[in-house]
Short mmCIF file of C-alpha atoms and ligand atoms in Angstrom, two decimals:
data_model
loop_
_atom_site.label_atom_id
_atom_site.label_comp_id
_atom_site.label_asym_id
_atom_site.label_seq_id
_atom_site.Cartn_x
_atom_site.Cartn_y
_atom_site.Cartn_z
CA UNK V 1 67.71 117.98 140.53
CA UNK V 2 71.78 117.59 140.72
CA UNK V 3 73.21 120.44 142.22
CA UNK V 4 77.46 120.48 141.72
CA UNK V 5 79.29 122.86 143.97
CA UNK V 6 82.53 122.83 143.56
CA UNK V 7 85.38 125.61 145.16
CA UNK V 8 88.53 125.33 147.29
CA UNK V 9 89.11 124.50 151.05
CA UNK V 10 87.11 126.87 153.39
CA UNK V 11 85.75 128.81 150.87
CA UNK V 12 82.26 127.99 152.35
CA UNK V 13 81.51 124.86 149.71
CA UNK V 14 80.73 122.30 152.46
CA UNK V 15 78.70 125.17 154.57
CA UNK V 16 76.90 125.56 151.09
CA UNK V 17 75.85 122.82 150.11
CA UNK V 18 74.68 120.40 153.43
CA UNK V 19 72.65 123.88 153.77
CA UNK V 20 70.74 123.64 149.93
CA UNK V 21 70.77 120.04 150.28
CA UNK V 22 67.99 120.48 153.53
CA UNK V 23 66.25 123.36 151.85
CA UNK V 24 65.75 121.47 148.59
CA UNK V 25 65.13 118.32 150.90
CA UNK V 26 68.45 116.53 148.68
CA UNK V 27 71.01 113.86 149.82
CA UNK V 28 74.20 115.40 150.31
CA UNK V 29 77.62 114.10 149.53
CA UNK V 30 80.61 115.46 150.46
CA UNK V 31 83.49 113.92 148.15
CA UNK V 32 86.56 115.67 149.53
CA UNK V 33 85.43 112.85 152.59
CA UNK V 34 85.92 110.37 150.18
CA UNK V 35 89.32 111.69 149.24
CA UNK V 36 90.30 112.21 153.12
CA UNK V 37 89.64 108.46 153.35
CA UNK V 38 91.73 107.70 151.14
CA UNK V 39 94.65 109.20 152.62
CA UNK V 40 94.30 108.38 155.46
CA UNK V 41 93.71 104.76 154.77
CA UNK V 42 97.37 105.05 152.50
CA UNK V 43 98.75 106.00 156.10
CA UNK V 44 97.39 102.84 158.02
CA UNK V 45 98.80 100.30 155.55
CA UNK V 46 102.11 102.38 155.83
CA UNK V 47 101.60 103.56 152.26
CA UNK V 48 103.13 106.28 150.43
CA UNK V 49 100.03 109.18 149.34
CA UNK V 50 102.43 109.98 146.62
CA UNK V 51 103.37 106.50 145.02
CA UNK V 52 100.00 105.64 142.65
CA UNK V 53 99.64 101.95 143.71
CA UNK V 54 99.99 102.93 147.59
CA UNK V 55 97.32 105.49 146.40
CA UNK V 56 95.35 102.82 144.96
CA UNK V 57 95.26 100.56 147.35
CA UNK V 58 93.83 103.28 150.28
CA UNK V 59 90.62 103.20 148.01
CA UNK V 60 89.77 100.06 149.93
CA UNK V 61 89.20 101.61 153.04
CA UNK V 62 86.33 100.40 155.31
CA UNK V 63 83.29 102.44 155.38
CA UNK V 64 83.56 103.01 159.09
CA UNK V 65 86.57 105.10 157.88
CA UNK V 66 84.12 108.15 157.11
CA UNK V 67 83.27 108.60 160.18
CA UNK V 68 86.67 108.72 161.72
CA UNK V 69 87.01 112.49 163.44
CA UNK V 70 90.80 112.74 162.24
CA UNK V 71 89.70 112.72 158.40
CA UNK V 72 88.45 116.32 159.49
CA UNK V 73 91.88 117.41 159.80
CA UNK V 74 94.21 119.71 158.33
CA UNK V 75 96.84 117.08 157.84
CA UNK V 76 94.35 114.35 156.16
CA UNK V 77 93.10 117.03 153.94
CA UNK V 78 97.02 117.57 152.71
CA UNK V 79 97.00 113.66 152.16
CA UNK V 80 93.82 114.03 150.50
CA UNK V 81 95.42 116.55 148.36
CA UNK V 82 97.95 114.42 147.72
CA UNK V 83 96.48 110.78 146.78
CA UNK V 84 93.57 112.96 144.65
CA UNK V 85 96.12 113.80 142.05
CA UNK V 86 96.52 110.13 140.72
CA UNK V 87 94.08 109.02 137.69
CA UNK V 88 93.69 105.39 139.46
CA UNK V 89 92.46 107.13 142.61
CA UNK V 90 90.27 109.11 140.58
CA UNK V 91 88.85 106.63 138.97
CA UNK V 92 88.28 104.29 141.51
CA UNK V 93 86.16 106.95 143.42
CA UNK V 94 84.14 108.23 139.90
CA UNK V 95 81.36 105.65 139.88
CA UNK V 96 80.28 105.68 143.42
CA UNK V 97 79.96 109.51 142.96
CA UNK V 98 78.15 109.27 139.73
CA UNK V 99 75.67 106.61 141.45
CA UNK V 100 75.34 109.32 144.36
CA UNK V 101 74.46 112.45 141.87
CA UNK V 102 72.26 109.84 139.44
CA UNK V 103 70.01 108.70 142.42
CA UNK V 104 66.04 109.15 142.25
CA UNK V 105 65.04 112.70 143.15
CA UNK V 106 68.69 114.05 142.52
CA UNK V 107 71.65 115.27 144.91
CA UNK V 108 73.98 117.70 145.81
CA UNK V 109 77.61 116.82 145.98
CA UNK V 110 80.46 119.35 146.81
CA UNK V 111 83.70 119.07 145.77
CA UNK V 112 86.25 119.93 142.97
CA UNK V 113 85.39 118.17 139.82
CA UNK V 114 81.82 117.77 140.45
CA UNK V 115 80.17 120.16 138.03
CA UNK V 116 83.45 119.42 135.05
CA UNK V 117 83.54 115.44 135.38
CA UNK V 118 81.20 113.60 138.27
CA UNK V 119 78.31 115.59 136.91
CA UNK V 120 78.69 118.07 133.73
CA UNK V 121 74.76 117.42 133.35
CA UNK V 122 73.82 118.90 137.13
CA UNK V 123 70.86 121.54 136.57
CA UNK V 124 72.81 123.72 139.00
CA UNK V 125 76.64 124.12 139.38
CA UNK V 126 78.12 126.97 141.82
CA UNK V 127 81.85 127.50 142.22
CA UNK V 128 82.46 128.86 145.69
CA UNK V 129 85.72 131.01 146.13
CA UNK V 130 86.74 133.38 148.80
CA UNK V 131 90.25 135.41 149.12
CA UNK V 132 93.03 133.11 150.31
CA UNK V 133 93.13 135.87 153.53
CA UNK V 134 89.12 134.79 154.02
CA UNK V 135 89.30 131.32 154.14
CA UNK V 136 92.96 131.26 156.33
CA UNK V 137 91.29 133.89 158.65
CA UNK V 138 88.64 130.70 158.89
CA UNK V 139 90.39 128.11 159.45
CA UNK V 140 92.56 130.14 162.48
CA UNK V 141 89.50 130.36 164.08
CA UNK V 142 87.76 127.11 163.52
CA UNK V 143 91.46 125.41 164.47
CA UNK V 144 91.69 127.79 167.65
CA UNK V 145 88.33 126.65 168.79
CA UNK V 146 89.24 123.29 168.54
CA UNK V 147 92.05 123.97 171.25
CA UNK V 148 94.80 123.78 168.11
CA UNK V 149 98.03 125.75 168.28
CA UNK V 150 98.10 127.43 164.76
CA UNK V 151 99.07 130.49 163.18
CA UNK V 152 97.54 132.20 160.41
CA UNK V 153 100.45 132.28 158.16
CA UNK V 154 100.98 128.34 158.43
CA UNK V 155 97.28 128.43 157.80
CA UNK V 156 97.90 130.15 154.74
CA UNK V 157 101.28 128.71 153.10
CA UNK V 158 99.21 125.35 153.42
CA UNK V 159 96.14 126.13 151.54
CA UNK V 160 98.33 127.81 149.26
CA UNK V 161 100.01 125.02 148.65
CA UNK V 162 96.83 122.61 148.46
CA UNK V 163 95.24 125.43 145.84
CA UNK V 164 98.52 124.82 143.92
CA UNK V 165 98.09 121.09 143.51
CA UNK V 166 94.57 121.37 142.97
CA UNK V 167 94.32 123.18 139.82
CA UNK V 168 97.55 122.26 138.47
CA UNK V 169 97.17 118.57 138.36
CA UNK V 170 96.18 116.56 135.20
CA UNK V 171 93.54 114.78 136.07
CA UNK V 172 90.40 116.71 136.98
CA UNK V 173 91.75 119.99 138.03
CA UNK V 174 89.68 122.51 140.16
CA UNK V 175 88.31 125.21 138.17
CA UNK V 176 84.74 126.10 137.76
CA UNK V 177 82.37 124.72 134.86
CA UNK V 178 82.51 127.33 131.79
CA UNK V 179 78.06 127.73 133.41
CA UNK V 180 78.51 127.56 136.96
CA UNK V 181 77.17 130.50 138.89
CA UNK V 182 80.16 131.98 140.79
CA UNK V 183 80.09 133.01 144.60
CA UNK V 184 82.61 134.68 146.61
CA UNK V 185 82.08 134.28 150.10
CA UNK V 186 84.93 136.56 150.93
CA UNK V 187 82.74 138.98 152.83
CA UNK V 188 80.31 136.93 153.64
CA UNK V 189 79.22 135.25 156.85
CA UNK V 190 77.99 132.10 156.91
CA UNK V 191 74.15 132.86 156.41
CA UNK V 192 74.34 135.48 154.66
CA UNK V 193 76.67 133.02 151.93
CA UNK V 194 73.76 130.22 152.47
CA UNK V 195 70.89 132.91 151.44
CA UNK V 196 73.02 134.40 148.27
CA UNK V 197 73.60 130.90 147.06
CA UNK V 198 69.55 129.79 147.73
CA UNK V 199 68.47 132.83 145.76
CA UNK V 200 70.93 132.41 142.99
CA UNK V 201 69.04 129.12 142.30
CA UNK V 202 65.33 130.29 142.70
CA UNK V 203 66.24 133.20 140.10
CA UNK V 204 67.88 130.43 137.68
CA UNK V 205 65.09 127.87 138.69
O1 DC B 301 87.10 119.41 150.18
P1 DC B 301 88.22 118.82 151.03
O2 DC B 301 89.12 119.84 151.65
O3 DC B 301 87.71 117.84 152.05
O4 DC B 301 89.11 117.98 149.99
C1 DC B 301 90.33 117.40 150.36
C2 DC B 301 91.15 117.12 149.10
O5 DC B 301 90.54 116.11 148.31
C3 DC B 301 91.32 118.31 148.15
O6 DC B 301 92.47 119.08 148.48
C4 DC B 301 91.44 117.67 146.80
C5 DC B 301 90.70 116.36 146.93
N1 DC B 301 89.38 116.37 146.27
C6 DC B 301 89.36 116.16 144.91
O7 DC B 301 90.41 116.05 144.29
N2 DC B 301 88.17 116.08 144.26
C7 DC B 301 87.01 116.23 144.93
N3 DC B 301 85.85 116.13 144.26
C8 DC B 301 87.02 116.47 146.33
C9 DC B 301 88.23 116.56 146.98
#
C-alpha cells in the first residue's frame, strides 16, 4: 500500500503520516527533508538557492546531511522553498522518491507533489490543510519551546510567502490530487488529526 500525503508547512502532514506509517507498520519518507538538504547543501558550497545550477549541484549532498538538526529550521525550509522550484532539482530528487514509494510492502511519503507526480498510483492520497492562523499559531509555539525569539506575525508573512511559491511554481505545484481525501486540521489537535486521518482510510479501505 502507497499512501501520498501531501499539504503545506505545519498543517499536520509530517505529524500525519510518521503516525499511519507505524499503524500500517509502513516506511516513512519525509521528502520536504530531502528538499531541506538541498538547500542547505547550496549554502555550504556558497551557492545561490535561486540560480538552477547552484541548485543542482546541492543535490549532491552527503547523506549524513539528513540528519543535520539545522535542516529542521525555519530558514532551511525557506531555502528548501526556494531550490524546490527548479525542474533540475526536481528531477534529480524524483527517482529516489519513486524507488522509496515502489518498495516491497509499500510506503508512505509526505510532501507536496507526492500524490500528483512521485506517486499518482498511491491507493491512498490525503491533502492536509489547516488555516494559515492554525499552522502560524503552531509554529509560535513549537519555535518558543525551542528557546526561539519569534513572533506570530513573522511566523505568518513567512509561510505566506512559502504557500505563495509553492503552488505558483511550474514545476510540480502543491495542490491536492483531483481523489485525495481532504483534512483540515485547523481545529484539530494532534491526536485527534492522527485518528480522523486513520479512520478516513479504514472507511475507504
Ligand atoms: O515539508 P517541508 O516544510 O519540509 O518542505 C520544505 C520545502 O520543500 C517546501 O516549502 C517545498 C519543498 N518541497 C517540495 O517542493 N516538494 C516536496 N515533495 C516536499 C517539499
Amino acid at each position: 500500500m502507497i499512501i501520498a500525503v501531501d499539504g503545506p508547512t505545519a498543517s499536520g502532514k509530517g505529524t500525519i503520516a510518521k503516525a499511519l506509517a507505524a499503524h500500517f507498520g509502513l516506511p516513512h519518507l519525509d521528502t520536504g527533508l530531502l528538499y531541506r538538504a538541498v538547500g542547505r547543501q547550496v549554502m555550504i558550497n556558497g551557492g545561490d538557492p535561486d540560480n538552477p545550477d547552484d541548485a543542482t549541484l546541492g543535490c549532491a549532498f552527503p547523506e549524513s546531511l539528513l540528519d543535520d538538526p539545522t535542516l529542521r529550521s525555519e530558514e532551511t525550509g525557506g531555502l528548501a522553498s526556494r531550490v524546490s522550484i527548479h525542474p533540475e532539482v526536481r528531477a534529480t530528487l524524483l527517482e529516489r522518491q519513486q524507488a522509496f514509494a515502489h518498495q516491497p510492502g509499500g510506503a508512505v511519503l509526505d510532501g507536496r507533489d507526492i500524490g500528483t507526480v512521485i506517486a499518482p498510483e498511491a491507493d491512498v492520497k490525503l491533502f492536509v490543510t489547516a488555516s494559515v492562523e492554525a499552522r502560524a499559531q503552531r509554529r509560535y509555539l513549537e519555535m518558543r519551546e525551542r528557546g526561539e525569539a519569534v513572533t506570530i506575525a513573522a511566523i505568518k508573512a513567512d509561510l505566506e510567502a512559502r504557500d505563495e511559491r509553492d503552488r505558483n511554481r511550474t514545476q510540480a505545484p502543491l495542490r491536492p490530487a483531483p481523489d485525495a481525501i481532504l483534512l483540515d486540521t485547523s481545529h484539530l489537535d494532534r491526536a485527534a488529526a492522527i485518528e480522523l486521518a486513520i479512520s478516513r482510510i479504514e472507511e475507504m479501505r
